[in-house]
Amino acid sequence: MTVHHDHRALLLDGRRTLILSGAVHYPRSTPGMWPAILRHMRESGLNTVETYIFWNLHERRPGVLDFSGRLDLPRFCLLAQAEGLNVILRIGPYICAETNYGGLPGWLRDVPGIRMRTDNEPFKREMARWVRLVAEIIRPLTAPCGGPVILAQIENEYDNIAATYGEDGKRYLQWCVDLARSLELGIPLVTCAAGGAAEAGEKDAVASAEGSLETINAFRAHEVIDAHFRSHPRAPALWTENWTGWYQTWGGVLPKRDPQELAYATARFFAAGGSGVNYFLWHGGTNFGREGMYLLTTSYEFGGPLDEYGLPTDKARHLARLNHALRACASDFLDHERPEVRAVGPAGFICAYASGLAFLCNDGAEPARLAHAGREHTLAPRSVRIVRADGELLYDSAAPLRPLRRTWKSSGARLAPFARREEPMPSDWPVALAAPVTARRPVEQLSLTRDETDYCWYETEFTVAASEAGPGRLTFERVADLAHVFIDGRPVATTPLPLRERRGRMDEGRFTQTFELTLAPGRHRLSVLACALGLIKGDWMIGYANMAEERKGLWAPVRWNRRGLPGPWRMQPGLLGERLSLPAEPGALLPWKTATARDTRRPLSWWRTTFARPKSPGPFALDLGGMGKGLVWINGRCLGRYWNIPESDPMGPWMAWMKGSLVGAPSGVATQRHYHVPADWLREQNSLVLFEELGGDPATIRLLRRV
Ligand code: GAL
């Protein structure tokens, strides 16, 4: 199949083709889920699936590649093709996507002299190597070679940072496009340089590059479509990100997008001359392992038409009707120029294509009455009706929803009593396994862990004189993300909440943490367990400094009241339990002990149990409402971070630009209580392991089934 475009649409084998796409990030579900997700997409009227490519997951260590299991991109594409779906691949390799480090491997940070996403030789060298490698993997999957891939994207929303890099940034973006073109994949290239922040007016839109198609990312693409056609008169209007909802951070609100508003915005785009949309996301899925960006919850449901577990929601039904209606009349709008717009009354107007197909639109907040093709219409506020030339009503975005209710039921699985192992203070590690780094000052965490674990211990001793004893303040001058503080082996404090997604520059106040403690006179041992919550996804999360500046742990002096602690410091990367592979094996060196009532709620606990595969088919989730914070594994595979933290933080000021489309107030209940257990990760006999930082009661854990 050939892929080209004209000013109206993509041309597949020379024919203008409506693109109705849904985003599904292959690592956020499992191969066992893919067929049903893709089938549902086809049945919902979509003809395309879009995904980013996750460099951060495919090359976790330099030169070690992984395309297995959930990372089997070719298999995902071929399954899509078998369902009759085209594929859009967004190569990035910078992809944003709420994934760890925006899709860049964490180890890039250690490349000498590197600055991400600008005209920087070390970055361009690594990026070019990866992009060329990806090209060879995807080449056989491209449409000209008989595969399903019809479009490729390079970079992602460069506008969000373009102002920082000026001329260097422009050169870099053009270099990206030239690199992608040099691959000769034989399919059009897109950039989608203009992103949400640019839409918010935070930054001047400057980015675009010769040789690629510029696309739109927005909540309401019709509001920017005229500007798009003015800047790109020979390109069609393709909407690469039509956000179906939004993501959630720990302690933050879950902003929601109403299905009727989403359907209105989508239909309104085609009324205005659009010819392709990608619902971002159709299936959001799960941030397994440690794969989410800083502060992102493990669930990545995103308000998608398919829920985290791959089950349809009422949004799916509502959009499926729209997709089928658009498919049914596609040639009536694609084969014609942009429609003529006729205002009728104060709010309503008609976008009439030369074929006679009409989109009756109401952008206002009040109902609008209008007459068309011999029929009276009352359009609900912010709604669109699609009407054929003969007056047949094809679709109404405001048609009532058919509610679909989902609940949790017991899976029938019985968890055996839990066994426990203690995670010791670093000074109590067996000498053979301890490998502390000693320095006068705390050493930044990622330089020690290479982001292969969330955890790093920091330990020092200090003396409190009689005059300094009593209540006081322990201050970490610079720290990220969450710190558990222990004095003489006892837990005394944890980072105050809520944490914020955008923290400003790393040399500013949000990276300082202060703890009110009472200390007796004498010698004390201070142990700090620094817990990373994922790497940032872009410069703006650290005040528009380069992503290479990302840091974790402690990297500046620690003070008791005014006095700096003298050091030296011992840094111990990781947990002993990780060294012993406790998530995977029972642990050979020290035995697990059957837990007693005294063990419940003790911090720094490893918990382990077993259970037989439930008889029901799933989907399954663990109810961790009775636990604190930590990581959880099934059969050695990490399900993700868990954290029983209430939703308390409203939408931040930087989210103001979304408010017409997203709504939500903090519920006060747990940000996330249920943790997806993919059915294809279960065996006849299963092991469940948790590392609990704070304390919690594992006897409350249940395996539930979503119905
Ligand atoms: C866009 C970005 C996506 C994703 C989305 C929010 O700006 O391109 O990768 O981060 O925002 O979910």
XYZ file of C-alpha atoms and ligand atoms in Angstrom:
719
model
C 0.000 0.000 0.000
C 1.236 3.523 -0.757
C 0.741 6.403 1.656
C 0.682 10.021 0.547
C -1.404 13.047 1.369
C -3.022 16.017 -0.267
C -4.371 19.171 1.375
C -7.500 17.374 2.621
C -6.507 13.924 3.803
C -4.109 11.023 3.860
C -4.165 9.053 0.616
C -3.943 5.288 1.058
C -3.317 3.701 -2.313
C -4.264 7.040 -3.802
C -7.657 7.266 -2.066
C -8.489 9.905 0.523
C -8.950 7.965 3.737
C -10.561 9.016 6.974
C -8.234 8.182 9.867
C -10.046 7.128 13.030
C -7.325 6.043 15.387
C -7.025 5.104 19.025
C -3.831 5.247 21.071
C -2.765 2.087 22.884
C 0.710 1.958 24.434
C 1.781 -1.654 23.991
C 3.905 -1.849 27.211
C 0.920 -0.698 29.263
C -1.025 -3.913 28.623
C 0.032 -7.498 27.957
C 0.126 -9.637 24.818
C -2.735 -11.605 26.356
C -4.862 -8.447 26.333
C -3.868 -7.121 22.920
C -6.193 -9.193 20.691
C -9.325 -8.217 22.633
C -8.308 -4.544 22.794
C -7.640 -4.394 19.056
C -10.821 -6.285 18.206
C -12.837 -3.914 20.321
C -11.250 -0.991 18.509
C -12.225 -2.348 15.120
C -15.745 -3.043 16.339
C -15.889 0.531 17.624
C -15.403 1.846 14.119
C -11.700 2.683 14.358
C -9.418 1.835 11.447
C -6.053 2.684 13.043
C -4.115 2.177 16.265
C -1.390 4.575 17.374
C 1.456 3.954 19.774
C 4.653 5.573 20.910
C 7.854 3.497 20.868
C 9.429 3.264 24.337
C 13.218 3.527 24.080
C 13.432 3.697 27.893
C 11.970 0.180 28.153
C 13.579 -1.431 25.100
C 17.111 -0.427 26.120
C 17.169 -0.314 29.908
C 20.937 -0.774 29.865
C 23.147 0.581 27.095
C 23.293 -1.901 24.242
C 20.989 -4.486 25.873
C 17.808 -4.648 23.818
C 14.483 -6.163 24.825
C 11.580 -6.677 22.428
C 10.022 -9.574 24.321
C 6.587 -9.981 25.937
C 4.899 -6.633 26.422
C 7.725 -5.019 24.446
C 7.124 -7.093 21.308
C 6.307 -4.161 19.069
C 6.324 -6.154 15.790
C 3.841 -8.638 17.246
C 1.585 -5.798 18.371
C 1.655 -4.271 14.883
C 0.950 -7.599 13.191
C -1.985 -8.300 15.512
C -3.359 -4.880 14.596
C -2.975 -5.687 10.930
C -4.755 -9.017 11.418
C -7.673 -7.021 12.875
C -7.664 -4.789 9.794
C -6.188 -1.797 11.615
C -3.501 0.544 10.308
C -0.742 1.598 12.680
C 0.778 4.989 13.473
C 4.173 4.727 15.146
C 5.431 7.662 17.140
C 9.140 6.946 17.315
C 10.087 9.975 19.367
C 12.452 8.876 20.747
C 11.480 11.622 23.146
C 7.787 10.782 23.654
C 6.627 12.492 26.895
C 3.741 10.007 27.495
C 3.989 10.118 31.332
C 6.606 7.423 31.028
C 9.887 7.332 32.934
C 12.148 10.119 31.626
C 9.727 10.909 28.804
C 10.806 7.741 26.987
C 14.559 8.375 27.148
C 16.635 5.723 28.934
C 17.701 6.942 32.373
C 21.329 6.054 31.629
C 21.508 8.804 29.004
C 21.884 11.176 31.939
C 25.331 9.703 32.578
C 26.648 10.321 29.057
C 29.359 12.993 29.463
C 28.360 16.426 28.198
C 24.801 15.433 27.303
C 21.899 17.890 27.031
C 18.637 16.296 25.992
C 16.583 17.426 23.007
C 18.786 20.176 21.667
C 21.661 20.605 19.238
C 24.023 18.552 21.401
C 26.387 16.031 19.830
C 26.278 13.333 22.550
C 22.464 13.387 22.537
C 22.197 13.378 18.763
C 24.698 10.517 18.541
C 22.677 8.319 20.928
C 19.372 9.319 19.376
C 20.557 8.633 15.821
C 21.866 5.212 16.824
C 18.529 4.251 18.365
C 16.354 5.732 15.623
C 18.346 3.896 12.918
C 17.970 0.653 14.826
C 14.209 1.189 15.233
C 13.915 1.942 11.537
C 15.265 -1.501 10.683
C 12.793 -3.137 13.061
C 9.794 -1.300 11.686
C 10.735 -1.160 7.993
C 9.155 -4.557 7.173
C 6.022 -3.367 8.997
C 5.525 -0.254 6.882
C 2.690 -0.036 4.369
C 4.938 0.022 1.257
C 6.440 -3.292 2.453
C 2.988 -4.815 2.979
C 2.742 -3.948 6.683
C 0.189 -1.826 8.585
C 2.334 1.219 9.476
C 1.112 4.302 7.610
C 2.691 7.207 9.505
C 5.751 7.800 11.662
C 6.367 10.608 14.103
C 9.730 12.036 15.076
C 10.220 14.034 18.320
C 7.133 15.133 20.276
C 5.640 18.560 21.034
C 8.922 20.395 20.700
C 7.100 23.692 21.170
C 6.826 22.972 24.885
C 10.550 23.648 25.281
C 11.472 25.466 22.051
C 11.756 28.857 23.745
C 14.507 27.539 26.047
C 16.771 26.423 23.219
C 16.241 29.140 20.596
C 18.350 28.635 17.471
C 19.888 25.411 18.857
C 16.385 24.023 19.249
C 15.414 24.923 15.692
C 18.561 23.265 14.352
C 17.853 20.176 16.467
C 14.267 19.831 15.267
C 15.322 20.163 11.633
C 18.073 17.606 12.294
C 15.421 15.208 13.710
C 13.284 15.519 10.595
C 16.303 15.136 8.305
C 17.363 12.033 10.252
C 13.900 10.501 9.946
C 13.738 11.287 6.229
C 17.138 9.732 5.665
C 15.641 6.421 6.845
C 13.483 6.329 3.694
C 10.602 4.504 5.306
C 8.347 5.449 2.406
C 5.543 6.796 4.616
C 4.753 10.392 5.616
C 6.442 11.821 8.639
C 4.688 13.895 11.296
C 6.129 16.091 14.057
C 3.247 17.496 16.182
C 5.564 20.198 17.465
C 2.810 22.287 19.043
C 1.691 20.822 22.340
C -0.572 21.486 25.242
C 1.680 24.034 26.930
C 1.924 25.980 23.698
C -1.853 25.879 23.481
C -1.965 27.230 27.010
C -0.033 30.242 25.798
C 2.837 29.450 28.164
C 5.382 29.496 25.354
C 5.544 31.072 21.918
C 4.909 28.606 19.152
C 8.098 28.584 17.111
C 8.836 24.977 16.320
C 8.227 23.423 12.944
C 10.505 21.791 10.434
C 10.636 21.353 6.674
C 9.842 17.899 5.381
C 7.284 16.673 7.875
C 3.574 17.140 8.411
C 2.613 19.251 11.367
C -0.349 17.845 13.298
C -2.571 19.092 16.111
C -2.655 18.095 19.794
C -5.533 19.718 21.660
C -8.766 19.244 23.568
C -10.686 21.189 20.908
C -8.839 21.027 17.631
C -11.493 23.059 15.787
C -10.354 26.109 17.744
C -6.905 25.975 16.138
C -7.755 24.479 12.739
C -7.897 27.808 10.888
C -4.432 28.728 12.169
C -3.264 25.256 11.157
C -4.486 25.660 7.570
C -3.018 29.167 7.383
C 0.427 27.847 8.371
C 0.206 24.571 6.430
C -2.056 25.157 3.411
C -0.898 22.023 1.596
C -1.313 19.678 4.563
C -4.462 17.984 5.880
C -5.665 18.600 9.433
C -4.673 15.523 11.422
C -5.314 15.529 15.159
C -2.671 13.345 16.821
C -3.864 13.798 20.403
C -7.538 14.157 21.206
C -7.280 13.579 24.960
C -10.025 11.263 26.204
C -9.256 12.188 29.810
C -6.088 12.766 31.752
C -3.572 11.045 33.983
C -3.428 11.130 37.763
C -0.557 11.805 40.155
C -0.295 10.410 43.698
C -2.401 12.635 45.931
C -3.753 14.601 42.968
C -7.256 14.783 41.557
C -8.272 12.617 38.584
C -9.476 15.093 35.938
C -12.278 13.596 33.826
C -13.564 14.281 30.342
C -17.266 13.890 29.718
C -18.111 11.504 26.820
C -20.588 13.918 25.244
C -18.104 16.807 25.375
C -15.464 14.546 23.823
C -17.865 13.473 21.074
C -18.818 17.113 20.458
C -15.165 18.183 20.100
C -14.431 15.254 17.785
C -17.421 15.775 15.497
C -16.796 19.526 15.528
C -13.296 18.924 14.128
C -14.694 17.097 11.111
C -17.279 19.850 10.734
C -14.354 22.288 10.452
C -12.428 20.307 7.832
C -10.422 17.758 9.812
C -9.721 14.389 8.226
C -8.017 12.276 10.888
C -8.185 11.908 14.643
C -6.325 9.850 17.218
C -8.157 9.378 20.529
C -5.395 9.656 23.105
C -5.870 7.146 24.662
C -8.364 4.487 23.606
C -6.831 2.156 26.200
C -4.551 3.773 28.774
C -3.546 0.683 30.750
C -1.080 0.258 33.568
C 2.361 1.624 34.439
C 3.883 -1.705 35.359
C 7.136 -1.954 37.261
C 8.844 1.376 37.728
C 7.822 2.619 34.307
C 5.685 5.648 35.140
C 7.077 9.172 35.234
C 7.659 11.063 38.489
C 4.574 10.978 40.754
C 2.343 9.144 38.253
C -0.042 6.567 39.672
C 0.342 2.948 38.613
C -3.036 3.046 36.918
C -2.923 4.858 33.597
C -6.601 4.490 32.861
C -6.644 8.030 31.457
C -10.436 8.100 31.119
C -10.010 5.969 28.000
C -13.041 4.367 26.339
C -11.584 1.032 27.478
C -10.859 0.992 31.186
C -7.500 -0.034 32.646
C -8.545 -3.684 32.381
C -9.563 -3.436 28.745
C -13.314 -3.398 29.446
C -15.577 -1.018 27.501
C -17.048 2.007 29.279
C -20.039 4.135 28.304
C -17.507 6.456 26.606
C -16.613 3.577 24.266
C -20.233 3.068 23.262
C -20.828 6.752 22.717
C -17.710 7.205 20.571
C -18.309 3.989 18.643
C -21.580 5.443 17.383
C -19.755 8.580 16.275
C -17.007 6.582 14.554
C -19.499 4.449 12.648
C -21.443 7.546 11.608
C -18.251 9.240 10.363
C -17.239 6.116 8.451
C -20.679 5.970 6.845
C -20.407 9.494 5.428
C -16.626 9.821 5.035
C -16.587 10.370 1.296
C -19.292 13.037 1.674
C -16.797 15.240 3.457
C -13.361 13.952 2.411
C -14.058 14.247 -1.302
C -14.939 17.917 -0.952
C -13.260 21.122 0.118
C -13.758 22.489 3.610
C -17.431 23.261 4.169
C -19.240 26.493 3.874
C -20.274 27.838 7.287
C -23.778 29.324 7.579
C -24.704 31.091 10.774
C -28.305 30.479 11.800
C -29.425 32.303 14.896
C -27.210 33.591 17.697
C -25.526 30.305 18.639
C -26.224 27.613 16.060
C -24.539 27.297 12.669
C -24.281 24.772 9.859
C -21.090 23.465 8.269
C -22.361 22.305 4.880
C -20.188 20.221 2.559
C -20.801 20.433 -1.191
C -22.132 16.854 -1.072
C -25.055 18.060 1.015
C -23.714 16.497 4.207
C -24.182 18.954 7.063
C -22.791 19.276 10.560
C -25.226 21.266 12.720
C -23.171 22.872 15.461
C -23.707 24.668 18.720
C -20.544 25.971 20.408
C -22.516 27.887 23.032
C -23.529 27.092 26.593
C -27.283 27.423 25.844
C -29.433 25.218 23.581
C -29.722 26.449 19.969
C -32.728 26.021 17.683
C -32.316 25.843 13.945
C -34.013 24.486 10.831
C -32.266 22.349 8.228
C -33.525 20.214 5.309
C -37.112 20.758 6.318
C -36.628 19.779 9.940
C -36.396 21.705 13.214
C -33.429 20.873 15.450
C -32.795 21.835 19.039
C -29.090 21.440 19.596
C -27.954 20.816 23.144
C -25.204 23.138 24.465
C -21.822 22.232 22.912
C -23.130 19.606 20.583
C -22.987 18.563 16.944
C -25.509 16.704 14.799
C -24.483 15.048 11.546
C -27.241 15.157 8.957
C -27.273 13.645 5.456
C -28.424 15.592 2.396
C -31.859 13.924 2.619
C -32.261 15.077 6.225
C -31.458 11.730 7.881
C -29.936 12.301 11.312
C -26.762 10.204 11.429
C -25.465 11.217 14.836
C -26.102 13.516 17.782
C -23.138 14.044 20.113
C -25.573 14.897 22.906
C -27.582 11.658 22.594
C -28.076 10.151 26.065
C -25.387 7.805 27.334
C -26.203 4.216 28.091
C -24.567 3.835 31.486
C -22.358 0.804 32.075
C -21.613 -0.005 35.705
C -18.512 -1.866 36.829
C -17.924 -3.262 40.303
C -15.476 -5.487 42.135
C -16.312 -9.028 43.241
C -14.265 -11.671 44.986
C -12.074 -13.633 42.585
C -12.438 -16.678 44.803
C -8.644 -16.799 45.335
C -7.599 -17.537 48.918
C -4.278 -16.039 49.904
C -2.226 -18.217 52.265
C -1.035 -16.569 55.526
C 1.715 -14.043 54.872
C 5.364 -14.593 55.782
C 7.601 -11.639 56.596
C 11.220 -10.578 56.268
C 12.593 -7.381 57.610
C 14.491 -4.954 55.410
C 17.393 -3.998 57.693
C 18.976 -0.605 58.229
C 22.029 -0.359 55.960
C 24.421 -0.711 58.903
C 22.906 -4.158 59.543
C 23.469 -5.538 56.030
C 25.607 -8.691 55.798
C 29.134 -7.489 55.055
C 29.374 -9.663 51.962
C 26.432 -7.859 50.342
C 26.949 -4.304 51.524
C 28.800 -2.027 49.127
C 28.383 1.413 50.603
C 29.877 4.499 49.008
C 31.458 6.829 51.565
C 31.822 10.581 51.044
C 31.966 13.785 53.065
C 28.651 14.910 51.605
C 25.571 13.047 50.404
C 26.012 11.812 46.830
C 23.126 12.188 44.385
C 21.103 8.957 44.066
C 20.878 8.334 40.294
C 24.636 8.482 39.953
C 24.682 5.486 42.325
C 21.568 3.546 41.308
C 21.502 4.265 37.533
C 17.750 4.232 38.147
C 17.762 0.449 38.486
C 15.995 0.728 41.854
C 13.749 3.324 43.508
C 15.726 3.155 46.725
C 18.929 4.506 48.193
C 19.978 4.648 51.844
C 21.879 7.612 53.245
C 23.452 7.246 56.666
C 25.596 9.365 58.973
C 26.323 9.859 62.696
C 26.225 13.143 64.541
C 26.355 14.491 68.074
C 23.691 16.707 69.613
C 25.064 18.934 72.373
C 22.893 19.557 75.440
C 22.260 23.105 74.190
C 20.933 21.754 70.815
C 18.758 18.985 72.253
C 14.949 18.952 72.442
C 12.517 19.941 69.692
C 14.180 21.189 66.531
C 14.289 21.008 62.762
C 16.147 18.576 60.575
C 16.534 20.144 57.128
C 17.497 18.421 53.904
C 18.772 21.265 51.780
C 18.106 19.346 48.523
C 16.146 16.126 48.298
C 13.918 14.151 45.924
C 11.441 12.507 45.952
C 10.197 10.961 49.204
C 12.397 10.444 52.263
C 11.747 8.198 55.264
C 13.800 9.409 58.234
C 15.107 7.074 60.944
C 16.980 8.119 64.086
C 18.921 5.328 65.800
C 16.974 2.797 63.730
C 13.519 4.138 64.659
C 11.188 5.699 62.041
C 10.573 9.331 63.024
C 9.327 11.200 59.948
C 8.434 11.088 56.271
C 8.297 13.810 53.600
C 5.287 16.098 54.086
C 2.527 15.759 51.458
C 1.193 16.540 48.912
C 3.998 16.333 46.390
C 3.598 18.435 43.252
C 4.063 17.403 39.650
C 5.774 20.698 38.779
C 8.366 21.541 41.393
C 10.258 24.442 39.855
C 14.030 24.502 39.586
C 16.107 21.984 41.482
C 17.934 24.778 43.299
C 14.670 26.162 44.671
C 12.382 25.595 47.625
C 10.333 22.573 46.523
C 13.476 20.463 46.780
C 14.028 21.399 50.427
C 12.350 19.278 53.119
C 12.148 20.023 56.824
C 11.188 17.642 59.615
C 10.213 18.642 63.181
C 11.933 16.220 65.548
C 12.894 15.965 69.190
C 16.420 14.757 69.810
C 18.083 13.818 73.090
C 21.626 14.994 73.744
C 24.348 12.588 72.632
C 25.462 10.640 69.607
C 22.802 9.679 66.998
C 22.646 7.688 63.820
C 20.572 9.241 61.040
C 19.390 6.868 58.290
C 17.362 8.147 55.380
C 15.637 5.898 52.886
C 15.269 7.994 49.738
C 12.480 6.717 47.477
C 12.330 7.775 43.851
C 8.851 8.035 42.326
C 9.901 7.953 38.674
C 11.976 10.308 36.559
C 10.553 13.529 35.120
C 9.007 13.505 31.636
C 10.187 16.926 30.491
C 12.158 20.085 31.262
C 9.107 21.940 32.576
C 8.856 19.610 35.570
C 12.098 21.104 36.907
C 11.500 24.717 35.994
C 12.582 24.360 32.347
C 16.104 23.211 33.220
C 17.430 20.534 30.863
C 16.192 17.004 31.663
C 19.827 16.029 32.185
C 19.598 17.944 35.493
C 17.156 15.379 36.930
C 18.245 14.254 40.413
C 17.085 11.991 43.222
C 18.096 11.317 46.808
C 20.205 13.876 48.717
C 22.811 16.079 47.078
C 23.388 18.965 49.481
C 24.058 19.481 53.193
C 21.700 18.286 55.917
C 21.235 20.504 58.980
C 20.070 20.023 62.556
C 18.631 23.466 63.261
C 21.324 25.815 61.879
C 24.278 23.452 62.064
C 25.310 21.279 59.116
C 25.886 17.608 59.937
C 29.627 16.994 59.620
C 29.496 13.616 57.837
C 30.981 11.433 56.562
C 27.985 9.868 54.792
C 27.515 6.266 53.722
C 25.317 5.723 50.688
C 23.875 2.256 50.081
C 22.007 1.937 46.768
C 18.987 -0.374 46.679
C 17.412 -2.683 49.240
C 18.897 -5.833 50.659
C 15.727 -7.643 49.564
C 16.395 -6.547 45.994
C 19.955 -7.881 46.247
C 18.526 -11.186 47.462
C 15.926 -11.229 44.649
C 13.138 -11.618 47.185
C 10.413 -10.719 44.659
C 11.392 -13.730 42.543
C 12.656 -16.353 44.994
C 12.001 -17.297 48.581
C 15.427 -15.902 49.511
C 18.123 -18.413 50.237
C 20.277 -16.637 52.810
C 17.691 -15.834 55.430
C 14.359 -17.617 55.804
C 10.934 -16.001 55.600
C 9.185 -16.115 58.984
C 5.504 -16.773 59.467
C 4.102 -13.410 60.493
C 2.678 -12.885 63.971
C 0.201 -10.222 65.052
C 3.171 -8.149 66.292
C 4.529 -7.895 62.745
C 1.444 -6.191 61.365
C 2.010 -2.511 60.515
C 5.773 -2.703 60.945
C 7.634 -0.551 58.418
C 10.347 -1.839 56.075
C 8.635 -5.205 55.667
C 8.838 -7.716 52.875
C 5.623 -9.755 52.728
C 5.081 -12.955 50.810
C 2.171 -15.302 50.218
C 0.935 -17.805 47.665
C -2.397 -18.558 46.082
C -3.879 -20.850 43.471
C -5.156 -19.466 40.159
C -8.774 -18.358 40.599
C -11.358 -20.243 38.538
C -12.872 -17.073 37.087
C -11.275 -15.594 33.948
C -10.625 -12.084 35.346
C -9.784 -9.271 34.870
C -8.134 -9.184 38.291
C -6.827 -6.579 40.692
C -5.321 -6.562 44.150
C -7.130 -4.485 46.730
C -4.261 -2.798 48.602
C -6.465 -0.405 50.572
C -5.010 -1.708 53.846
C -1.367 -1.196 52.895
C 0.916 1.869 53.025
C 3.436 2.427 50.243
C 5.791 0.204 48.305
C 6.202 -2.125 45.353
C 4.263 -5.300 44.549
C 5.202 -8.348 42.470
C 3.290 -11.361 41.135
C 5.435 -14.349 40.188
C 8.494 -12.118 40.122
C 6.957 -9.503 37.815
C 6.515 -6.043 39.246
C 2.913 -4.816 39.054
C 4.018 -1.328 39.996
C 4.339 1.113 42.845
C 1.451 1.246 45.301
C 0.631 4.065 47.675
C -2.375 4.501 49.887
C -2.502 8.281 49.737
C -5.753 10.270 49.605
C -6.665 12.452 46.654
C -6.304 15.860 48.246
C -4.727 18.155 45.681
C -7.000 19.998 43.199
C -6.083 20.710 39.574
C -2.925 22.849 39.654
C -2.819 26.393 38.217
C -0.902 25.158 35.163
C -3.948 23.042 34.309
C -6.205 26.088 33.904
C -6.136 25.768 30.095
C -7.851 22.361 30.346
C -10.761 23.500 32.430
C -13.295 23.734 29.610
C -12.764 20.042 28.883
C -11.686 18.401 32.120
C -13.464 18.533 35.445
C -12.677 17.050 38.813
C -12.428 17.767 42.500
C -10.342 15.723 44.957
C -12.417 12.906 46.419
C -10.478 12.525 49.660
C -10.359 8.732 49.188
C -7.303 6.733 48.109
C -5.752 7.942 44.846
C -5.452 4.285 43.853
C -6.688 1.252 45.733
C -6.872 -1.466 43.043
C -3.784 -2.731 41.216
C -4.163 -4.599 37.951
C -2.957 -8.225 37.916
C -2.884 -9.301 34.259
C -4.596 -12.676 33.928
C -1.760 -13.910 31.689
C 0.746 -13.341 34.504
C -0.983 -15.943 36.698
C -0.007 -19.606 36.945
C -1.556 -22.592 38.707
C 0.381 -21.596 41.863
C 1.311 -17.962 42.346
C 3.577 -15.976 44.609
C 2.700 -12.480 45.740
C 5.473 -10.348 47.248
C 5.278 -6.793 48.572
C 7.885 -4.419 49.875
C 6.097 -2.165 52.347
C 7.872 1.021 53.410
C 5.482 2.411 55.981
C 3.497 -0.378 57.578
C 0.213 -1.983 56.638
C -1.875 -5.044 57.283
C -1.357 -7.687 54.586
C -4.237 -9.713 56.032
C -6.528 -7.135 54.373
C -5.210 -7.855 50.834
C -7.728 -9.428 48.438
C -7.575 -10.539 44.823
C -10.700 -9.154 43.190
C -12.416 -9.597 39.856
C -13.843 -6.728 37.790
C -17.399 -7.302 36.623
C 0.871 15.499 25.452
C 2.027 14.583 25.139
C 1.671 13.136 25.436
C 1.063 13.043 26.803
C -0.131 13.971 26.902
C -0.791 13.978 28.262
O 1.269 16.808 25.586
O 2.389 14.688 23.792
O 2.791 12.324 25.338
O 2.033 13.402 27.722
O 0.273 15.263 26.678
O -1.198 12.768 28.633
